[in-house]
Amino acid sequence: MSRPTGAWRHQQQHRGRMWAASPVFRRQLVLLRSLLPQSPPSSPPSSVAGRRFAPLSSPSGTSGSLRAAHAMAAAAAVYEADAEAVVRRITPPLDRARHKGQAGKIAVIGGCREYTGAPYFAAISALKVGADLSHVFCTKDAATVIKSYSPELIVHPILEESYSVRDDERASVSSKILNEVAKWMERFDCIVVGPGLGRDSFLLDCVSNIMKHARQANIPTVVDGDGLFLITNNLGLVEGNPLAILTPNVYEYKRLVQKVLNCDVNEETASEQLTALCQKIGGVTIMQKGKADVISDGKTVTQVSTFGSPRRCGGQGDILSGSVAVFTSWARHFILSNELPTEKRVNPTTLGCIAGSLLLRKAASLAFEKNKRSTVTTDIIEFLGKSLEDICPAEH
Amino acid sequence: MSRPTGAWRHQQQHRGRMWAASPVFRRQLVLLRSLLPQSPPSSPPSSVAGRRFAPLSSPSGTSGSLRAAHAMAAAAAVYEADAEAVVRRITPPLDRARHKGQAGKIAVIGGCREYTGAPYFAAISALKVGADLSHVFCTKDAATVIKSYSPELIVHPILEESYSVRDDERASVSSKILNEVAKWMERFDCIVVGPGLGRDSFLLDCVSNIMKHARQANIPTVVDGDGLFLITNNLGLVEGNPLAILTPNVYEYKRLVQKVLNCDVNEETASEQLTALCQKIGGVTIMQKGKADVISDGKTVTQVSTFGSPRRCGGQGDILSGSVAVFTSWARHFILSNELPTEKRVNPTTLGCIAGSLLLRKAASLAFEKNKRSTVTTDIIEFLGKSLEDICPAEH
């Protein structure tokens, strides 16, 4: 990670946000430090130019002893992530001895009568980033279509909407759906809840049960789109779950702030508000999407502001959710397999968000360069592979 | 905009039309003038070569004071639009601070048991021109297929045809369909009614209700294909709606003239007849498609005669309707956001037609150059992006 740069400062001033915190709090920050083996814990954050990275640490004795108010003020400092270094560090080597599935098994819960593109985008992006298997759990109506988009996906036509279920069948159908998903759950490294989920009440009830089950099974869960609608109205689904990642856009973030903090979004205290939001929900990670994607787990605030594309075609959020799922599972594996002591461990969800954000931005930039105003989401997906290869060549 | 050219005259003579009006009426014409900031209202129309353009004005005190007969005769002068300048002027800059949806949200109402290609062509063209979101409202049969053409579209399987609805259910189904569309309507910047709509009586009744709702919500509405069949038999659906755009081909135009003016199409007085048709229906904009696309809102008559392609494969009208929808929404936004006094405002529907016509012609030309006799509609859609980029580079 790196210190804020001049360019970064200018950008934030332009956004009218007041990120800076006092030097006292800065020193107490839960810094995103370089943890390269040769780098002692007290060394300064590595430079952006250096592009070197390792798991991020909490200097011992800080987070526990800070009062909540201090922690919030401290979080006002936002550091630009050395996102390329994060990608390079967490992306697993391509080892010939590995078996199918070891590079990641992802599931997307979404796809209903109206929406089929969104879950497809999320699921195919997971594969294109490098996961080995990508599943979709959706309604029967949606399944045929999603299957037709690509033979690469495993599509389970098991969800139901209210219109297709009689009132007296609801309990049994709901139970059957949960059982169907549950028997797969343990196999997944991360699930994505929300792309093209829709807002049918029965379907959302079933998905609530699936989320509870995923939590019990310790499966990281990315929540996007209508999944955010669901959890905003039922915060218990993510409260206190450090493996939950929320990825709201500007409108979804606004609703979340109103619901949880009971106030409006305040640009002047944006990072404090984001930190408070994570803390209030209880340890979840939030990536607030926008001109820069700002990421917090309630302790640190990081951003990725690499320029992507000025096109705002629908579907880019779905690519992001699928990519974050893969990178989070990789980050989790990387941190666990490096046997760092608990206090040195960094939240893999933060790393997953940083990496996913950068990759989408790189791919969107390449797609826009080629297709200009007519760029659509499929064009961006086409460049996920090249973007990752540019950052982190497969031979490394 | 520019004066009629020699080439243009030759073309029109060849068509056997008598466009010219007397110099007296010419001076009183509701001219399509250059409104560039540095250009005073009294300056002559800019040349085609100049390629500069701004919103089009009505010289004050003309349209209101002219008698109907004068207005009709005056409208006999047809000006070749400086269509490239129109495209450049109304196409919004790609602003990094924008959010999803701000470049346009379009909906196509069409797609039935028989037709699925037409609504797809219209909706995907809207995205390729630069809209952020593109929806289709169609029958259940059509939805699965349209979804499978592209994950980029949001397809709502909500329309019903007579064969699938019992007589005693008609009222409730009709009401449910309207409610389904109505809850989305406010979000759309423009809708397209007609591509692949078919002629089922129950379906057309439902679409009539949707059109009435769109009108109440002030949503610009492009009417093409079977939508023109519908409104020709029920003129009340568009009468007096300045946000209605009709895009008839030669046969559809003939039926419209017969129904509204109670006479046959007269090539000798073609522009007077077009003007009279717009006036009689009450302020709608009509783009009469042909060798040149001739556009009138009952006050001005403009044409786009840039050569496109000699291929007449079906589906080009659908590209046009989707493109006109996007450009009309952009033109409307441009005119409203530039706070021109009412008398200086030009009908955004006219600008949308001019821009859409040119873009299709450019794309068709490039597609024909590549594919010759085997050119199909998909080939033309592929060139929408390049055509727009050639006229109006994304960095501008």
mmCIF file with all atom_site columns, C-alpha atoms in Angstrom, chain A residues 115-252:
data_model
loop_
_atom_site.group_PDB
_atom_site.id
_atom_site.type_symbol
_atom_site.label_atom_id
_atom_site.label_alt_id
_atom_site.label_comp_id
_atom_site.label_asym_id
_atom_site.label_entity_id
_atom_site.label_seq_id
_atom_site.pdbx_PDB_ins_code
_atom_site.Cartn_x
_atom_site.Cartn_y
_atom_site.Cartn_z
_atom_site.occupancy
_atom_site.B_iso_or_equiv
_atom_site.pdbx_formal_charge
_atom_site.auth_seq_id
_atom_site.auth_comp_id
_atom_site.auth_asym_id
_atom_site.auth_atom_id
_atom_site.pdbx_PDB_model_num
ATOM 1   C CA . TYR A 1 115 ? -33.269 -10.713 -15.036 1.00 0.00 ? 115 TYR A CA 1
ATOM 2   C CA . THR A 1 116 ? -30.923 -13.168 -16.655 1.00 0.00 ? 116 THR A CA 1
ATOM 3   C CA . GLY A 1 117 ? -28.032 -10.991 -17.838 1.00 0.00 ? 117 GLY A CA 1
ATOM 4   C CA . ALA A 1 118 ? -26.808 -9.951  -14.386 1.00 0.00 ? 118 ALA A CA 1
ATOM 5   C CA . PRO A 1 119 ? -26.205 -13.445 -12.917 1.00 0.00 ? 119 PRO A CA 1
ATOM 6   C CA . TYR A 1 120 ? -24.615 -14.508 -16.190 1.00 0.00 ? 120 TYR A CA 1
ATOM 7   C CA . PHE A 1 121 ? -22.214 -11.553 -16.110 1.00 0.00 ? 121 PHE A CA 1
ATOM 8   C CA . ALA A 1 122 ? -21.237 -12.290 -12.499 1.00 0.00 ? 122 ALA A CA 1
ATOM 9   C CA . ALA A 1 123 ? -20.776 -16.017 -13.050 1.00 0.00 ? 123 ALA A CA 1
ATOM 10  C CA . ILE A 1 124 ? -18.887 -15.836 -16.356 1.00 0.00 ? 124 ILE A CA 1
ATOM 11  C CA . SER A 1 125 ? -16.638 -13.096 -14.925 1.00 0.00 ? 125 SER A CA 1
ATOM 12  C CA . ALA A 1 126 ? -15.659 -15.418 -12.095 1.00 0.00 ? 126 ALA A CA 1
ATOM 13  C CA . LEU A 1 127 ? -14.520 -17.970 -14.670 1.00 0.00 ? 127 LEU A CA 1
ATOM 14  C CA . LYS A 1 128 ? -12.750 -15.379 -16.801 1.00 0.00 ? 128 LYS A CA 1
ATOM 15  C CA . VAL A 1 129 ? -10.817 -14.115 -13.769 1.00 0.00 ? 129 VAL A CA 1
ATOM 16  C CA . GLY A 1 130 ? -9.645  -17.637 -13.165 1.00 0.00 ? 130 GLY A CA 1
ATOM 17  C CA . ALA A 1 131 ? -12.064 -19.651 -11.032 1.00 0.00 ? 131 ALA A CA 1
ATOM 18  C CA . ASP A 1 132 ? -12.370 -23.302 -12.032 1.00 0.00 ? 132 ASP A CA 1
ATOM 19  C CA . LEU A 1 133 ? -16.122 -23.699 -11.575 1.00 0.00 ? 133 LEU A CA 1
ATOM 20  C CA . SER A 1 134 ? -18.952 -21.218 -11.617 1.00 0.00 ? 134 SER A CA 1
ATOM 21  C CA . HIS A 1 135 ? -22.510 -22.057 -10.598 1.00 0.00 ? 135 HIS A CA 1
ATOM 22  C CA . VAL A 1 136 ? -25.762 -20.102 -10.826 1.00 0.00 ? 136 VAL A CA 1
ATOM 23  C CA . PHE A 1 137 ? -28.826 -20.782 -8.645  1.00 0.00 ? 137 PHE A CA 1
ATOM 24  C CA . CYS A 1 138 ? -31.847 -19.153 -10.239 1.00 0.00 ? 138 CYS A CA 1
ATOM 25  C CA . THR A 1 139 ? -35.499 -19.643 -11.147 1.00 0.00 ? 139 THR A CA 1
ATOM 26  C CA . LYS A 1 140 ? -36.604 -22.134 -13.764 1.00 0.00 ? 140 LYS A CA 1
ATOM 27  C CA . ASP A 1 141 ? -37.577 -19.345 -16.157 1.00 0.00 ? 141 ASP A CA 1
ATOM 28  C CA . ALA A 1 142 ? -34.139 -17.812 -15.940 1.00 0.00 ? 142 ALA A CA 1
ATOM 29  C CA . ALA A 1 143 ? -32.177 -21.058 -16.038 1.00 0.00 ? 143 ALA A CA 1
ATOM 30  C CA . THR A 1 144 ? -32.892 -21.971 -19.657 1.00 0.00 ? 144 THR A CA 1
ATOM 31  C CA . VAL A 1 145 ? -31.794 -18.560 -20.820 1.00 0.00 ? 145 VAL A CA 1
ATOM 32  C CA . ILE A 1 146 ? -28.661 -18.375 -18.660 1.00 0.00 ? 146 ILE A CA 1
ATOM 33  C CA . LYS A 1 147 ? -27.654 -21.847 -19.822 1.00 0.00 ? 147 LYS A CA 1
ATOM 34  C CA . SER A 1 148 ? -28.062 -20.659 -23.399 1.00 0.00 ? 148 SER A CA 1
ATOM 35  C CA . TYR A 1 149 ? -25.647 -17.758 -22.854 1.00 0.00 ? 149 TYR A CA 1
ATOM 36  C CA . SER A 1 150 ? -22.803 -20.110 -22.145 1.00 0.00 ? 150 SER A CA 1
ATOM 37  C CA . PRO A 1 151 ? -22.107 -23.807 -21.774 1.00 0.00 ? 151 PRO A CA 1
ATOM 38  C CA . GLU A 1 152 ? -19.357 -22.925 -19.269 1.00 0.00 ? 152 GLU A CA 1
ATOM 39  C CA . LEU A 1 153 ? -21.733 -22.344 -16.377 1.00 0.00 ? 153 LEU A CA 1
ATOM 40  C CA . ILE A 1 154 ? -23.490 -24.860 -14.125 1.00 0.00 ? 154 ILE A CA 1
ATOM 41  C CA . VAL A 1 155 ? -27.004 -23.521 -13.763 1.00 0.00 ? 155 VAL A CA 1
ATOM 42  C CA . HIS A 1 156 ? -29.425 -24.841 -11.119 1.00 0.00 ? 156 HIS A CA 1
ATOM 43  C CA . PRO A 1 157 ? -33.087 -24.048 -11.864 1.00 0.00 ? 157 PRO A CA 1
ATOM 44  C CA . ILE A 1 158 ? -34.276 -24.282 -8.280  1.00 0.00 ? 158 ILE A CA 1
ATOM 45  C CA . LEU A 1 159 ? -35.536 -20.909 -7.061  1.00 0.00 ? 159 LEU A CA 1
ATOM 46  C CA . GLU A 1 160 ? -39.230 -20.075 -7.238  1.00 0.00 ? 160 GLU A CA 1
ATOM 47  C CA . GLU A 1 161 ? -41.179 -16.832 -7.350  1.00 0.00 ? 161 GLU A CA 1
ATOM 48  C CA . SER A 1 162 ? -44.505 -16.211 -5.629  1.00 0.00 ? 162 SER A CA 1
ATOM 49  C CA . TYR A 1 163 ? -46.519 -16.562 -8.827  1.00 0.00 ? 163 TYR A CA 1
ATOM 50  C CA . SER A 1 164 ? -45.454 -20.167 -9.230  1.00 0.00 ? 164 SER A CA 1
ATOM 51  C CA . VAL A 1 165 ? -46.039 -21.336 -5.647  1.00 0.00 ? 165 VAL A CA 1
ATOM 52  C CA . ARG A 1 166 ? -49.388 -21.894 -3.953  1.00 0.00 ? 166 ARG A CA 1
ATOM 53  C CA . ASP A 1 167 ? -49.737 -20.460 -0.470  1.00 0.00 ? 167 ASP A CA 1
ATOM 54  C CA . ASP A 1 168 ? -50.117 -23.881 1.115   1.00 0.00 ? 168 ASP A CA 1
ATOM 55  C CA . GLU A 1 169 ? -46.942 -25.092 -0.596  1.00 0.00 ? 169 GLU A CA 1
ATOM 56  C CA . ARG A 1 170 ? -44.682 -22.264 0.494   1.00 0.00 ? 170 ARG A CA 1
ATOM 57  C CA . ALA A 1 171 ? -43.132 -23.900 3.541   1.00 0.00 ? 171 ALA A CA 1
ATOM 58  C CA . SER A 1 172 ? -42.329 -27.163 1.794   1.00 0.00 ? 172 SER A CA 1
ATOM 59  C CA . VAL A 1 173 ? -41.007 -25.474 -1.360  1.00 0.00 ? 173 VAL A CA 1
ATOM 60  C CA . SER A 1 174 ? -38.851 -23.139 0.697   1.00 0.00 ? 174 SER A CA 1
ATOM 61  C CA . SER A 1 175 ? -37.414 -26.036 2.640   1.00 0.00 ? 175 SER A CA 1
ATOM 62  C CA . LYS A 1 176 ? -36.738 -27.995 -0.537  1.00 0.00 ? 176 LYS A CA 1
ATOM 63  C CA . ILE A 1 177 ? -34.912 -25.041 -2.098  1.00 0.00 ? 177 ILE A CA 1
ATOM 64  C CA . LEU A 1 178 ? -32.696 -24.639 0.950   1.00 0.00 ? 178 LEU A CA 1
ATOM 65  C CA . ASN A 1 179 ? -31.855 -28.324 0.941   1.00 0.00 ? 179 ASN A CA 1
ATOM 66  C CA . GLU A 1 180 ? -30.933 -28.196 -2.733  1.00 0.00 ? 180 GLU A CA 1
ATOM 67  C CA . VAL A 1 181 ? -28.522 -25.298 -2.217  1.00 0.00 ? 181 VAL A CA 1
ATOM 68  C CA . ALA A 1 182 ? -27.229 -26.594 1.120   1.00 0.00 ? 182 ALA A CA 1
ATOM 69  C CA . LYS A 1 183 ? -25.924 -29.804 -0.344  1.00 0.00 ? 183 LYS A CA 1
ATOM 70  C CA . TRP A 1 184 ? -23.656 -27.736 -2.599  1.00 0.00 ? 184 TRP A CA 1
ATOM 71  C CA . MET A 1 185 ? -22.708 -24.995 -0.165  1.00 0.00 ? 185 MET A CA 1
ATOM 72  C CA . GLU A 1 186 ? -19.667 -26.581 1.449   1.00 0.00 ? 186 GLU A CA 1
ATOM 73  C CA . ARG A 1 187 ? -18.007 -26.863 -1.941  1.00 0.00 ? 187 ARG A CA 1
ATOM 74  C CA . PHE A 1 188 ? -18.047 -23.144 -2.646  1.00 0.00 ? 188 PHE A CA 1
ATOM 75  C CA . ASP A 1 189 ? -15.185 -20.796 -1.851  1.00 0.00 ? 189 ASP A CA 1
ATOM 76  C CA . CYS A 1 190 ? -17.407 -17.747 -2.139  1.00 0.00 ? 190 CYS A CA 1
ATOM 77  C CA . ILE A 1 191 ? -20.988 -16.963 -3.107  1.00 0.00 ? 191 ILE A CA 1
ATOM 78  C CA . VAL A 1 192 ? -22.470 -13.843 -4.700  1.00 0.00 ? 192 VAL A CA 1
ATOM 79  C CA . VAL A 1 193 ? -26.002 -12.949 -3.666  1.00 0.00 ? 193 VAL A CA 1
ATOM 80  C CA . GLY A 1 194 ? -28.018 -10.491 -5.671  1.00 0.00 ? 194 GLY A CA 1
ATOM 81  C CA . PRO A 1 195 ? -27.264 -10.138 -9.381  1.00 0.00 ? 195 PRO A CA 1
ATOM 82  C CA . GLY A 1 196 ? -30.658 -10.250 -11.095 1.00 0.00 ? 196 GLY A CA 1
ATOM 83  C CA . LEU A 1 197 ? -32.339 -11.526 -7.953  1.00 0.00 ? 197 LEU A CA 1
ATOM 84  C CA . GLY A 1 198 ? -35.455 -9.388  -8.356  1.00 0.00 ? 198 GLY A CA 1
ATOM 85  C CA . ARG A 1 199 ? -37.669 -8.442  -5.449  1.00 0.00 ? 199 ARG A CA 1
ATOM 86  C CA . ASP A 1 200 ? -40.239 -11.183 -5.235  1.00 0.00 ? 200 ASP A CA 1
ATOM 87  C CA . SER A 1 201 ? -41.073 -11.695 -1.568  1.00 0.00 ? 201 SER A CA 1
ATOM 88  C CA . PHE A 1 202 ? -41.096 -15.494 -1.598  1.00 0.00 ? 202 PHE A CA 1
ATOM 89  C CA . LEU A 1 203 ? -37.844 -15.691 -3.523  1.00 0.00 ? 203 LEU A CA 1
ATOM 90  C CA . LEU A 1 204 ? -36.187 -13.220 -1.138  1.00 0.00 ? 204 LEU A CA 1
ATOM 91  C CA . ASP A 1 205 ? -37.358 -15.280 1.844   1.00 0.00 ? 205 ASP A CA 1
ATOM 92  C CA . CYS A 1 206 ? -35.702 -18.346 0.348   1.00 0.00 ? 206 CYS A CA 1
ATOM 93  C CA . VAL A 1 207 ? -32.509 -16.397 -0.331  1.00 0.00 ? 207 VAL A CA 1
ATOM 94  C CA . SER A 1 208 ? -32.484 -15.198 3.274   1.00 0.00 ? 208 SER A CA 1
ATOM 95  C CA . ASN A 1 209 ? -32.365 -18.830 4.348   1.00 0.00 ? 209 ASN A CA 1
ATOM 96  C CA . ILE A 1 210 ? -29.541 -19.500 1.909   1.00 0.00 ? 210 ILE A CA 1
ATOM 97  C CA . MET A 1 211 ? -27.560 -16.564 3.323   1.00 0.00 ? 211 MET A CA 1
ATOM 98  C CA . LYS A 1 212 ? -28.025 -17.860 6.858   1.00 0.00 ? 212 LYS A CA 1
ATOM 99  C CA . HIS A 1 213 ? -26.806 -21.252 5.773   1.00 0.00 ? 213 HIS A CA 1
ATOM 100 C CA . ALA A 1 214 ? -23.753 -19.787 4.003   1.00 0.00 ? 214 ALA A CA 1
ATOM 101 C CA . ARG A 1 215 ? -22.889 -17.913 7.162   1.00 0.00 ? 215 ARG A CA 1
ATOM 102 C CA . GLN A 1 216 ? -23.073 -21.054 9.279   1.00 0.00 ? 216 GLN A CA 1
ATOM 103 C CA . ALA A 1 217 ? -20.798 -22.743 6.776   1.00 0.00 ? 217 ALA A CA 1
ATOM 104 C CA . ASN A 1 218 ? -18.320 -19.826 6.892   1.00 0.00 ? 218 ASN A CA 1
ATOM 105 C CA . ILE A 1 219 ? -18.627 -19.092 3.181   1.00 0.00 ? 219 ILE A CA 1
ATOM 106 C CA . PRO A 1 220 ? -17.662 -15.527 2.191   1.00 0.00 ? 220 PRO A CA 1
ATOM 107 C CA . THR A 1 221 ? -20.675 -13.786 0.699   1.00 0.00 ? 221 THR A CA 1
ATOM 108 C CA . VAL A 1 222 ? -20.644 -10.862 -1.718  1.00 0.00 ? 222 VAL A CA 1
ATOM 109 C CA . VAL A 1 223 ? -23.951 -8.974  -1.609  1.00 0.00 ? 223 VAL A CA 1
ATOM 110 C CA . ASP A 1 224 ? -24.878 -6.787  -4.583  1.00 0.00 ? 224 ASP A CA 1
ATOM 111 C CA . GLY A 1 225 ? -27.932 -5.487  -6.459  1.00 0.00 ? 225 GLY A CA 1
ATOM 112 C CA . ASP A 1 226 ? -31.224 -6.743  -5.115  1.00 0.00 ? 226 ASP A CA 1
ATOM 113 C CA . GLY A 1 227 ? -29.288 -8.616  -2.446  1.00 0.00 ? 227 GLY A CA 1
ATOM 114 C CA . LEU A 1 228 ? -28.567 -5.185  -0.981  1.00 0.00 ? 228 LEU A CA 1
ATOM 115 C CA . PHE A 1 229 ? -32.286 -4.413  -1.081  1.00 0.00 ? 229 PHE A CA 1
ATOM 116 C CA . LEU A 1 230 ? -32.821 -7.618  0.876   1.00 0.00 ? 230 LEU A CA 1
ATOM 117 C CA . ILE A 1 231 ? -30.202 -7.001  3.582   1.00 0.00 ? 231 ILE A CA 1
ATOM 118 C CA . THR A 1 232 ? -31.055 -3.308  3.946   1.00 0.00 ? 232 THR A CA 1
ATOM 119 C CA . ASN A 1 233 ? -34.503 -4.447  5.044   1.00 0.00 ? 233 ASN A CA 1
ATOM 120 C CA . ASN A 1 234 ? -33.114 -7.311  7.126   1.00 0.00 ? 234 ASN A CA 1
ATOM 121 C CA . LEU A 1 235 ? -29.737 -6.318  8.529   1.00 0.00 ? 235 LEU A CA 1
ATOM 122 C CA . GLY A 1 236 ? -29.608 -9.409  10.708  1.00 0.00 ? 236 GLY A CA 1
ATOM 123 C CA . LEU A 1 237 ? -28.592 -11.357 7.588   1.00 0.00 ? 237 LEU A CA 1
ATOM 124 C CA . VAL A 1 238 ? -25.147 -9.745  7.597   1.00 0.00 ? 238 VAL A CA 1
ATOM 125 C CA . GLU A 1 239 ? -24.796 -8.249  11.093  1.00 0.00 ? 239 GLU A CA 1
ATOM 126 C CA . GLY A 1 240 ? -21.564 -9.336  12.726  1.00 0.00 ? 240 GLY A CA 1
ATOM 127 C CA . ASN A 1 241 ? -20.467 -11.401 9.724   1.00 0.00 ? 241 ASN A CA 1
ATOM 128 C CA . PRO A 1 242 ? -16.838 -10.571 8.851   1.00 0.00 ? 242 PRO A CA 1
ATOM 129 C CA . LEU A 1 243 ? -17.162 -12.657 5.682   1.00 0.00 ? 243 LEU A CA 1
ATOM 130 C CA . ALA A 1 244 ? -19.943 -10.473 4.266   1.00 0.00 ? 244 ALA A CA 1
ATOM 131 C CA . ILE A 1 245 ? -18.978 -7.991  1.545   1.00 0.00 ? 245 ILE A CA 1
ATOM 132 C CA . LEU A 1 246 ? -21.480 -5.336  0.495   1.00 0.00 ? 246 LEU A CA 1
ATOM 133 C CA . THR A 1 247 ? -20.873 -3.576  -2.821  1.00 0.00 ? 247 THR A CA 1
ATOM 134 C CA . PRO A 1 248 ? -23.423 -0.726  -3.038  1.00 0.00 ? 248 PRO A CA 1
ATOM 135 C CA . ASN A 1 249 ? -23.603 1.843   -5.825  1.00 0.00 ? 249 ASN A CA 1
ATOM 136 C CA . VAL A 1 250 ? -24.490 5.439   -5.010  1.00 0.00 ? 250 VAL A CA 1
ATOM 137 C CA . TYR A 1 251 ? -28.226 4.794   -4.652  1.00 0.00 ? 251 TYR A CA 1
ATOM 138 C CA . GLU A 1 252 ? -27.866 1.546   -2.697  1.00 0.00 ? 252 GLU A CA 1
#
